[in-house]
C-alpha positions as MATLAB code, in Angstrom:
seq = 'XXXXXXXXXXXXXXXXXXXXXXXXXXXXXXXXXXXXXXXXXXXXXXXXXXXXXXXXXXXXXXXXXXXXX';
ca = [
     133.046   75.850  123.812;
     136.104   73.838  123.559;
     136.463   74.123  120.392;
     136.949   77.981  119.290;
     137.257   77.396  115.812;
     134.473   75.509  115.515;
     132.151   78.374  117.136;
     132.970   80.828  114.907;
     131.703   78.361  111.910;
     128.717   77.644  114.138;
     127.931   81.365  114.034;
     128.298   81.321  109.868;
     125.871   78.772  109.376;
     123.407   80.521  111.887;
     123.993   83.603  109.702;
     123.667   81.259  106.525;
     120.354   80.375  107.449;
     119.176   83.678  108.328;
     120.181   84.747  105.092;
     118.461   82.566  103.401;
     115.168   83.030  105.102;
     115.538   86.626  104.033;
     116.764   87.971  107.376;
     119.975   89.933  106.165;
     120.355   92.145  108.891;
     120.318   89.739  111.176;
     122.525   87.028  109.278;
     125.475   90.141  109.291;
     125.594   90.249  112.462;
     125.737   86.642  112.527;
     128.477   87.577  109.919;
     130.245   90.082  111.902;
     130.249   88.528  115.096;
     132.470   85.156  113.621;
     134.767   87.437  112.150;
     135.204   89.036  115.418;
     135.626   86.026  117.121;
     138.278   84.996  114.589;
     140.314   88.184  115.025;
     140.318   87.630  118.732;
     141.455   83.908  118.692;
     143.916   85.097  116.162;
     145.410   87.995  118.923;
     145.054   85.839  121.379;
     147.549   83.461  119.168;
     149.744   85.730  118.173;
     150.202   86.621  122.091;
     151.196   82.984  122.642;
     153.497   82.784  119.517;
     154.733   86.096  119.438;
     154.436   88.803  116.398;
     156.399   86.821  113.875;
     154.031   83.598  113.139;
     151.502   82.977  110.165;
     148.240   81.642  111.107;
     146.607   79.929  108.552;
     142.951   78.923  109.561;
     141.665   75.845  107.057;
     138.061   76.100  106.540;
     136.501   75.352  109.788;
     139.503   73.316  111.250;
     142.151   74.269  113.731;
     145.098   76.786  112.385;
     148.479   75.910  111.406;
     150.999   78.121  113.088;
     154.018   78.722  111.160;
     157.328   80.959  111.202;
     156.513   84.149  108.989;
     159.443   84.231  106.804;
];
């Protein structure tokens, strides 16, 4: 759990999978739940950084934080 980008990736592969084993329901959840996760590691940024950054996540790596201009 170190790595908190990396879980919410984790979670879209689990969903991934149960997508394509026809469990949809299940795989949005899967869905829904990285997305969460995101928007809470994102907050939790922006509380660190203050209001006035950019995060820019790259596909299942650690964001850049930048000065929104």
């Amino acid at each position: 759990f170190h790595d908190r980008w990396g879980l919410p990736s984790s979670l879209e592969d689990v969903a991934d999978l149960c997508a394509m084993t026809g469990q949809a329901e299940r795989a949005a959840r899967f869905y829904g739940a990285a997305e969460a996760l995101r928007e809470n590691i994102v907050a939790i940024l922006r509380g660190l950084f203050g209001p006035g950054i950019a995060i820019l996540p790259e596909a299942g790596r650690e964001p850049a934080v930048a000065a929104a201009g």
